[in-house]
Short mmCIF file of C-alpha atoms and ligand atoms in Angstrom, two decimals:
data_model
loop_
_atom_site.label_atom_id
_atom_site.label_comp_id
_atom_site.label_asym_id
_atom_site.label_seq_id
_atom_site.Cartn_x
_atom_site.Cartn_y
_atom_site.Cartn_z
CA UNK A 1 113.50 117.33 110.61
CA UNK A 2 115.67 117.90 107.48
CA UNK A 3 114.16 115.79 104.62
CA UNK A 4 110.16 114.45 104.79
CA UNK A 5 108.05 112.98 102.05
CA UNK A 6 104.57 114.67 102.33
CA UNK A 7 101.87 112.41 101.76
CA UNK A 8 98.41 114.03 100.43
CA UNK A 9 95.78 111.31 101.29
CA UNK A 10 93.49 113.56 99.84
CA UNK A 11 94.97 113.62 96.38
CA UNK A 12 95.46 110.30 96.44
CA UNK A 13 91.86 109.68 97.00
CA UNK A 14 90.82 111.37 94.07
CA UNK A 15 93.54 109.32 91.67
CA UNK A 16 91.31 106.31 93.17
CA UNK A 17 88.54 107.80 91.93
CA UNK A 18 90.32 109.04 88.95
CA UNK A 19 91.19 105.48 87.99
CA UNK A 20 88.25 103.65 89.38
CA UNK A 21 85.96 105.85 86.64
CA UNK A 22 88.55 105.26 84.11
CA UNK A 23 88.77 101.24 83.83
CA UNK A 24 84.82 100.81 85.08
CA UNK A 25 83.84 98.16 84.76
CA UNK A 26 86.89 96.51 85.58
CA UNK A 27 88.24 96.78 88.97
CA UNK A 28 91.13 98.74 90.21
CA UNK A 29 93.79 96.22 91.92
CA UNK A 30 95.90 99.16 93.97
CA UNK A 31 99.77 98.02 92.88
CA UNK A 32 101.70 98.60 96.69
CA UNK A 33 105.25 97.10 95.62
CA UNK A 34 108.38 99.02 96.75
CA UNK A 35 106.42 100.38 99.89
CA UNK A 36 103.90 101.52 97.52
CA UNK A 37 106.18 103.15 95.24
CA UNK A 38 108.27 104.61 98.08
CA UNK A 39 104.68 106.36 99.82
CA UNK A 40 104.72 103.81 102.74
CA UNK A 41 102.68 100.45 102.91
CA UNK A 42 100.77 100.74 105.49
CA UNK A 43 99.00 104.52 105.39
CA UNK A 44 98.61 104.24 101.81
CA UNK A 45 96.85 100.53 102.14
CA UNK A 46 94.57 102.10 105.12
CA UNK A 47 93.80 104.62 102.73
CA UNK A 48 92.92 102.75 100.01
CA UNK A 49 90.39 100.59 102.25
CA UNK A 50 88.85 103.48 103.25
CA UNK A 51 88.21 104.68 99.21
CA UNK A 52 86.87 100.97 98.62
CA UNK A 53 89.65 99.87 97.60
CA UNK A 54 88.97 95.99 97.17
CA UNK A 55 92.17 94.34 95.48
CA UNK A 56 96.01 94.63 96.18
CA UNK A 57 98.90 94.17 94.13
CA UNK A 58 101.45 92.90 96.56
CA UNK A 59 104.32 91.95 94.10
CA UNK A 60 106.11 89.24 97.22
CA UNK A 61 104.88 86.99 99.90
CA UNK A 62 106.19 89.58 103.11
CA UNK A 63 104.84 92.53 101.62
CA UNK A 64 101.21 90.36 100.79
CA UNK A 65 101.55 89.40 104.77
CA UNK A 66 101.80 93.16 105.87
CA UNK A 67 98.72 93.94 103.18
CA UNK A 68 96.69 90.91 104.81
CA UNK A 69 97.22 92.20 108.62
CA UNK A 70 96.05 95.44 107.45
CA UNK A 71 93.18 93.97 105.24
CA UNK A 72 91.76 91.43 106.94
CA UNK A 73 88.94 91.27 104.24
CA UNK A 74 90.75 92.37 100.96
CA UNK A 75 91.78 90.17 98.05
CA UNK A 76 95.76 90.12 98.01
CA UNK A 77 97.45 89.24 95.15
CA UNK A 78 101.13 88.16 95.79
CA UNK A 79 103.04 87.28 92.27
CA UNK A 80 106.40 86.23 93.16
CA UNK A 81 106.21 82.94 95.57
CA UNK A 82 109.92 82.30 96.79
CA UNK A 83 109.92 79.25 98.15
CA UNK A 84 107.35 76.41 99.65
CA UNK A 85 107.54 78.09 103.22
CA UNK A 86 105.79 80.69 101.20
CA UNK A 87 103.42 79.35 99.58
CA UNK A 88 102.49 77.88 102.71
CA UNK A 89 102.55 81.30 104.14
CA UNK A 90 99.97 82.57 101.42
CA UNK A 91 97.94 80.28 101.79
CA UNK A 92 97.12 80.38 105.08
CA UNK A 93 96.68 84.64 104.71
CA UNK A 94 94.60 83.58 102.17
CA UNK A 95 96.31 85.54 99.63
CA UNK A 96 95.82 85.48 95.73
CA UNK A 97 99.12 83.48 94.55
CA UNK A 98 100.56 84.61 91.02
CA UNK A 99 102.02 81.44 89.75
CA UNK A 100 104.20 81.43 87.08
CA UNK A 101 105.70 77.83 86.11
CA UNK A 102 104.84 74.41 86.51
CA UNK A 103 107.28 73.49 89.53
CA UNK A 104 105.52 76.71 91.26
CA UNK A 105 102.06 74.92 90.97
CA UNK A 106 103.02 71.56 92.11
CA UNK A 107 104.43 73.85 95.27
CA UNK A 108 101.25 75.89 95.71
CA UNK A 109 99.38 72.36 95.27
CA UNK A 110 100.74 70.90 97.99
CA UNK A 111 100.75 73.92 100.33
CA UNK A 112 97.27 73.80 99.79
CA UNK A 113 97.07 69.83 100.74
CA UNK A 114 99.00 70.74 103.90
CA UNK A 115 96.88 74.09 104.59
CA UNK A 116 93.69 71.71 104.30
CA UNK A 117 91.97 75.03 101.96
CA UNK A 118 93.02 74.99 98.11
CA UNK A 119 95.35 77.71 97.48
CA UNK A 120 94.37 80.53 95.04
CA UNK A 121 96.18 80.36 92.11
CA UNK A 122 96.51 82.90 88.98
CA UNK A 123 97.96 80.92 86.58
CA UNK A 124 100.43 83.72 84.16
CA UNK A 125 100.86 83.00 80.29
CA UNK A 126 103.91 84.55 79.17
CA UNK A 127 103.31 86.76 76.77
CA UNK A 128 106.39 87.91 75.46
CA UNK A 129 107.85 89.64 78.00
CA UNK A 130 109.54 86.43 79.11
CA UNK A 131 110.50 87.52 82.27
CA UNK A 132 108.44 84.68 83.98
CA UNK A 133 105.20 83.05 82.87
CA UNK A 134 104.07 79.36 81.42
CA UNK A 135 105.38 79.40 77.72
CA UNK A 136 102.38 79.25 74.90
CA UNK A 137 104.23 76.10 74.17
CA UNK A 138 103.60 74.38 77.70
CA UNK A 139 100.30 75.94 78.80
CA UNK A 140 98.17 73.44 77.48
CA UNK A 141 99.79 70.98 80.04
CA UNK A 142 100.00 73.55 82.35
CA UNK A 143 96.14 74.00 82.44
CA UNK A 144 95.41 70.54 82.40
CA UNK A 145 97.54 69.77 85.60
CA UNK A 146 95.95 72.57 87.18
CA UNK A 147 92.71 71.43 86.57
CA UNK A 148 93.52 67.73 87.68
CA UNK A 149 94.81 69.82 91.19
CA UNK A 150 91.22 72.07 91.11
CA UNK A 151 89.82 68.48 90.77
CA UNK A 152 91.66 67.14 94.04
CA UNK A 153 90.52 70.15 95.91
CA UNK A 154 94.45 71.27 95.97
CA UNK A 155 93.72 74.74 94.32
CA UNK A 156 91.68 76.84 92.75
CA UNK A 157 92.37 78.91 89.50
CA UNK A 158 90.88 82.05 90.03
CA UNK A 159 92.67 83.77 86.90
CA UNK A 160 94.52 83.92 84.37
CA UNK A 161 97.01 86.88 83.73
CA UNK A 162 100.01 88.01 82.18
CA UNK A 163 102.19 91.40 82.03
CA UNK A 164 102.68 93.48 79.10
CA UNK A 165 105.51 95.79 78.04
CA UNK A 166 103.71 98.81 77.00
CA UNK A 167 105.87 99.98 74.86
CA UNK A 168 103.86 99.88 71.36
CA UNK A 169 100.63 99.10 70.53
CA UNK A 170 101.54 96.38 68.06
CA UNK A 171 103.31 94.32 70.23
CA UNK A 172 100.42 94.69 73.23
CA UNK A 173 98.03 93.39 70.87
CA UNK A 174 100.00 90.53 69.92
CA UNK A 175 100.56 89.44 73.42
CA UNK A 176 97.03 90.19 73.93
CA UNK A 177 96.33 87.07 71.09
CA UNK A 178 98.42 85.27 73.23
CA UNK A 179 96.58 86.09 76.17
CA UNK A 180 93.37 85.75 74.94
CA UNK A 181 94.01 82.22 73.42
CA UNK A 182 95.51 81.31 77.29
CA UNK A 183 92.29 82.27 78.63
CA UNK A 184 90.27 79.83 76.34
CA UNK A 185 92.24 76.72 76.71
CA UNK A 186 92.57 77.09 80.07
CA UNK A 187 88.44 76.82 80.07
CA UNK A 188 88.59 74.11 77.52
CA UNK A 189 90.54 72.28 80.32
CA UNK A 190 87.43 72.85 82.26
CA UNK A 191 89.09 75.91 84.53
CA UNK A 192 86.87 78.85 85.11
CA UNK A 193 89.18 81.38 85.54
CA UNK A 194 86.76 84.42 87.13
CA UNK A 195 89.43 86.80 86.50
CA UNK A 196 91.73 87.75 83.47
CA UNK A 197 93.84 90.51 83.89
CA UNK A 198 96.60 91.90 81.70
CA UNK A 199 96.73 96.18 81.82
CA UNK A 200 99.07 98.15 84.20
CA UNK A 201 98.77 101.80 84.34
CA UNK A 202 99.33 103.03 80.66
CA UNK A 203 96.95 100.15 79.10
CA UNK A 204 94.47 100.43 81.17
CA UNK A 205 94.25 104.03 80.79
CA UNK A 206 94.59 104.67 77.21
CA UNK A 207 93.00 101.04 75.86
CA UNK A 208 89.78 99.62 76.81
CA UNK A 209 90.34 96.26 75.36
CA UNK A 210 92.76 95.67 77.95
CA UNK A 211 91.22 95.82 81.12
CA UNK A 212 89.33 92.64 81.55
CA UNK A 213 88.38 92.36 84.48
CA UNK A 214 90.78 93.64 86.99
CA UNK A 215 93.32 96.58 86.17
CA UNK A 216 97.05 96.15 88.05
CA UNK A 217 97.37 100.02 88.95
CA UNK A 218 100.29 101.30 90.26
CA UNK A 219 102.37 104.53 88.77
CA UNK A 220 98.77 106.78 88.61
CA UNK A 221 97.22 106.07 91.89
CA UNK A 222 100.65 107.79 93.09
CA UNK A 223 100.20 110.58 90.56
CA UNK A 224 103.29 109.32 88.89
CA UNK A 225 103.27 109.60 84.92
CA UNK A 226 104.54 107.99 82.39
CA UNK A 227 107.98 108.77 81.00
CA UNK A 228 107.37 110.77 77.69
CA UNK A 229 103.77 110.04 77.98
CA UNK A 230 100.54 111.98 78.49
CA UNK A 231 100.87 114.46 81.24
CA UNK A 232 99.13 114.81 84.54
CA UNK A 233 96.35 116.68 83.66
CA UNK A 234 95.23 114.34 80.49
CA UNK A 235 95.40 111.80 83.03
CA UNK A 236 93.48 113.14 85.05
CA UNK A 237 95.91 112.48 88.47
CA UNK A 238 98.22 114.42 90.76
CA UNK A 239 101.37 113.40 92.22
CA UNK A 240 100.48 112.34 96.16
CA UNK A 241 104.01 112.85 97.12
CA UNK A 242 105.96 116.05 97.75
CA UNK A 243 109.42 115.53 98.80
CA UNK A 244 110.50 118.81 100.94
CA UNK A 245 113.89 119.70 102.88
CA UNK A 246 115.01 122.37 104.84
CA UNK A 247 118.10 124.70 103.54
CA UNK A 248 120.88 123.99 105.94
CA UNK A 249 123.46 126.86 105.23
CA UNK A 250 123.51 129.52 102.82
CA UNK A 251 127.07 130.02 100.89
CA UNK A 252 127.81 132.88 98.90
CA UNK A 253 125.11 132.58 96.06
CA UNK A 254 124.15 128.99 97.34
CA UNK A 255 121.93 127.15 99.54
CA UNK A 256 122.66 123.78 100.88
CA UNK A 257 120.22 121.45 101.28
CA UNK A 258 120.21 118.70 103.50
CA UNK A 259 119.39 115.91 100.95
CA UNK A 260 121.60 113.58 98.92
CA UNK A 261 122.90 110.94 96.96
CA UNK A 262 122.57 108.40 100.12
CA UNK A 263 119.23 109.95 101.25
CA UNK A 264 117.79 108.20 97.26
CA UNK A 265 118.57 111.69 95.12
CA UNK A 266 120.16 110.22 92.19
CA UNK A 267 123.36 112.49 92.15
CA UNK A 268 123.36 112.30 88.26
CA UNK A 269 120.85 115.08 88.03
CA UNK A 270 122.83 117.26 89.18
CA UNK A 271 123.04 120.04 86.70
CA UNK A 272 120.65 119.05 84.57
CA UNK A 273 117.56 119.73 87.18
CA UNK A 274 115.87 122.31 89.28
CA UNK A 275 113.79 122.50 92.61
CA UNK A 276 111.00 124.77 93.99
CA UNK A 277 112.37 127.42 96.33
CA UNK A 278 110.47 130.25 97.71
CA UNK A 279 111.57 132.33 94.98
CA UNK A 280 110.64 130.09 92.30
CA UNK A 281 113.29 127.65 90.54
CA UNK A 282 116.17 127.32 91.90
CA UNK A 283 119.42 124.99 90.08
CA UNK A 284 120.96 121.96 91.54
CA UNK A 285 124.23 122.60 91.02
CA UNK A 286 125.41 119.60 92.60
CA UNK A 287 124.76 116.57 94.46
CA UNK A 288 126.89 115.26 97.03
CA UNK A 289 126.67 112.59 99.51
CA UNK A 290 123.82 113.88 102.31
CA UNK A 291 123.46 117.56 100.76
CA UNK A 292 122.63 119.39 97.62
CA UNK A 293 123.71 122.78 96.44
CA UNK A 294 121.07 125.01 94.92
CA UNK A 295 121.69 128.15 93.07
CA UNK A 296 120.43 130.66 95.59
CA UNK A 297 117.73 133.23 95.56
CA UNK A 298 118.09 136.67 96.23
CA UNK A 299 116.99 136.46 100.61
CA UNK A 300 117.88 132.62 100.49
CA UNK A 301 117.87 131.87 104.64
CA UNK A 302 118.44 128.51 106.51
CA UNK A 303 115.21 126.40 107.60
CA UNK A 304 113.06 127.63 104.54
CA UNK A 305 111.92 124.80 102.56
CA UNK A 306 112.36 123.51 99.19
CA UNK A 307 110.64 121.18 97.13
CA UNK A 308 112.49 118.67 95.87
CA UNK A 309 109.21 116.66 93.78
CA UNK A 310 105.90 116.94 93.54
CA UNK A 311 103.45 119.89 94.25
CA UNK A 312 105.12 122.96 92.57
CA UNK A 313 108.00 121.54 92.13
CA UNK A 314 109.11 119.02 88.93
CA UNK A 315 107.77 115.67 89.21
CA UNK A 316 110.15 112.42 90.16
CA UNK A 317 109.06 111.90 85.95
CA UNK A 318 110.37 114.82 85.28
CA UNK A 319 112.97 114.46 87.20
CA UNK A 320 113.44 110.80 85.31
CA UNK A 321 113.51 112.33 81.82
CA UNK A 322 116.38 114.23 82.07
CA UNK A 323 118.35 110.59 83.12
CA UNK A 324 116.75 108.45 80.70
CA UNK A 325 114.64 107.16 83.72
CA UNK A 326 110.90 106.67 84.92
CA UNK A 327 109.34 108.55 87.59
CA UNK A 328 108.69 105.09 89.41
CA UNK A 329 112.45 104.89 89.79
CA UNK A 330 112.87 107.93 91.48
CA UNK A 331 110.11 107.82 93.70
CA UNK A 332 111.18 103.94 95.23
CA UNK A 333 114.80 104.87 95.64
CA UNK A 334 114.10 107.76 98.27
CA UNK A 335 115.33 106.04 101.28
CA UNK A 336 113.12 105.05 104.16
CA UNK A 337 115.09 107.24 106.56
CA UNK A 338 113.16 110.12 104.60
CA UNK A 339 110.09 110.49 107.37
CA UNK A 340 107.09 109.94 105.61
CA UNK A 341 104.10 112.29 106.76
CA UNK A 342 100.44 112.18 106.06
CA UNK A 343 97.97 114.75 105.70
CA UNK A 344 94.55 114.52 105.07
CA UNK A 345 91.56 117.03 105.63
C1 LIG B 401 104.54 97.10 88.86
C2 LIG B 401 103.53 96.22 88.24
C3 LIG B 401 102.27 96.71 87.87
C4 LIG B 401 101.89 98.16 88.01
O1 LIG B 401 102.49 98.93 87.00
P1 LIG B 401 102.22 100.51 86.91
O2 LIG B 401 102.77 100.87 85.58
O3 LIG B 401 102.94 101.11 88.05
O4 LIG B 401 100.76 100.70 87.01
C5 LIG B 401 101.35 95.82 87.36
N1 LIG B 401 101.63 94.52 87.20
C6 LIG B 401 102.83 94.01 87.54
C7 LIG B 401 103.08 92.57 87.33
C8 LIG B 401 103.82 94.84 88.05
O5 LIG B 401 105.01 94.33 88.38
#
């Protein structure tokens, strides 16, 4: 085995509990898009169960279905609905449905009809972003639908929510106005939307107002921070993933590594990084298709490792930071031919 992506359940047991403390009282809803962030779906969701884990971000329908058969007894929140075959598939896993515009809710209406169960429906304001959401403009008629549909036993709004760029305060707390204004006429409609929720990692962590009543975690249950933000240990989090390889030759002054550009390694780092050897930092010098060349170290040997991320190593942010990228980048694009292994005490 070449290339594996070590998995510390043990770490990322304590970023639960890291950001469970954090956003009390609101709830933690685990974000498990991209495979959770590249970590693998299913150990990380068995995981999470086990840490009391009660809500999961599933981003689309499939990856909600493989959260469900895991979960029987979770809340699964699915946000992008692709067609009516899926919302007919939601709603009979039961899953929380993210709907975003009115033709959506007619859909998720009627696959609730079919399913003979209303379908769960969190109805998204846009506030700003608009990268999908009701406008401001149409909500009122939005809401007012949906509540004729809660009425005919079709659905049931269990929230309201939106997504936020945080990128500056100012403009969070103007889609917040939005948001908040969403949230009451949705009720004036006569909705009772249990649960508003608006925060992803950075919000929820550094802004109180924010969290509501659920928190859509992602990046710092994985340990992954924010590019240019606070670091690790203001957060409180460690990265769960370590990405390690074996050196395959050694050349001259330099050891090749059998990771590359095809294995997820974004090839423009090269120069500009480093990795952990055993000798302490050693310089990609280049990145080619299914190897890497490192800037050896004085008794450099094939099959010692190197860390590529995590542990001693830089992080996949700051990795990111010398591209102009985020850490959640790097981390989803390691290819799922990279064994994932799990280790727990
Ligand atoms: C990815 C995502 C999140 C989680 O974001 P993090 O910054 O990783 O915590 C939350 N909400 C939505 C809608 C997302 O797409």
């Amino acid at each position: 085995m070449t290339a594996r992506l070590d998995v510390d359940l043990d770490l990322f047991a304590a970023n639960l509990r890291a950001v469970r403390e954090r956003i009390a009282p609101a709830e933690h809803m685990l974000v498990v898009k991209d495979d959770a962030y590249g970590h693998g779906l299913v150990p990380i969701v068995r995981a999470a169960r086990a840490e009391g884990v009660r809500w999961f971000g599933a981003f689309d329908i499939p990856t909600g279905l493989a959260v469900r058969d895991e979960a029987p007894d979770a809340r699964v929140f699915s946000w992008l609905v692709g067609s009516a075959d899926e919302a007919r598939a939601g709603v009979d896993a039961d899953l929380d449905l993210g709907v975003g515009d009115t033709a959506l809710l007619e859909e998720v209406a009627a696959a609730g009809r079919e399913a003979g169960r209303p379908a769960r429906v969190h109805l998204k304001i846009d506030t700003g972003l608009h990268r999908n959401g009701i406008r401001p403009e149409e909500w009122d008629a939005a809401v007012a639908r949906a509540a004729q549909l809660e009425q005919a036993a079709s659905l049931i709004v269990e929230g309201v929510w939106s997504h936020i760029a945080e990128a500056s305060d100012a403009e969070d707390d103007a889609a917040r106005a939005v948001f908040d204004d969403a949230v009451r006429a949705a009720e004036r409609a006569g909705l009772q939307p249990r649960l508003r929720h608006l925060a992803a990692s950075a919000a929820a962590f550094a802004r109180p107002e924010f969290r509501y009543d659920l928190a859509r975690v992602g990046a710092f249950a994985y340990g992954i921070r924010p590019a240019g933000g606070p670091g690790e240990d203001e957060l409180g989090i460690r990265p769960i993933g370590a990405l390690r390889v074996d050196v395959r030759s050694v050349v001259d002054d330099r050891a090749i590594l059998g990771l590359g550009a095809l294995d997820g390694f974004p090839s423009s780092l090269a120069g500009l990084t480093h990795v952990g050897t055993p000798a302490g930092r050693g310089e990609v010098v280049s990145v080619d298709l299914d190897t890497m060349t490192v800037t050896g170290w004085a008794d450099a040997a094939p099959a010692q490792t190197v860390t590529v991320w995590g542990a001693d190593a830089p992080s996949v942010t700051d990795h990111a930071e010398l591209i102009g990228s985020i850490g959640e980048e790097i981390a989803v694009r390691l290819s799922p031919l990279v064994p994932r292994v799990y280790r727990a005490e």
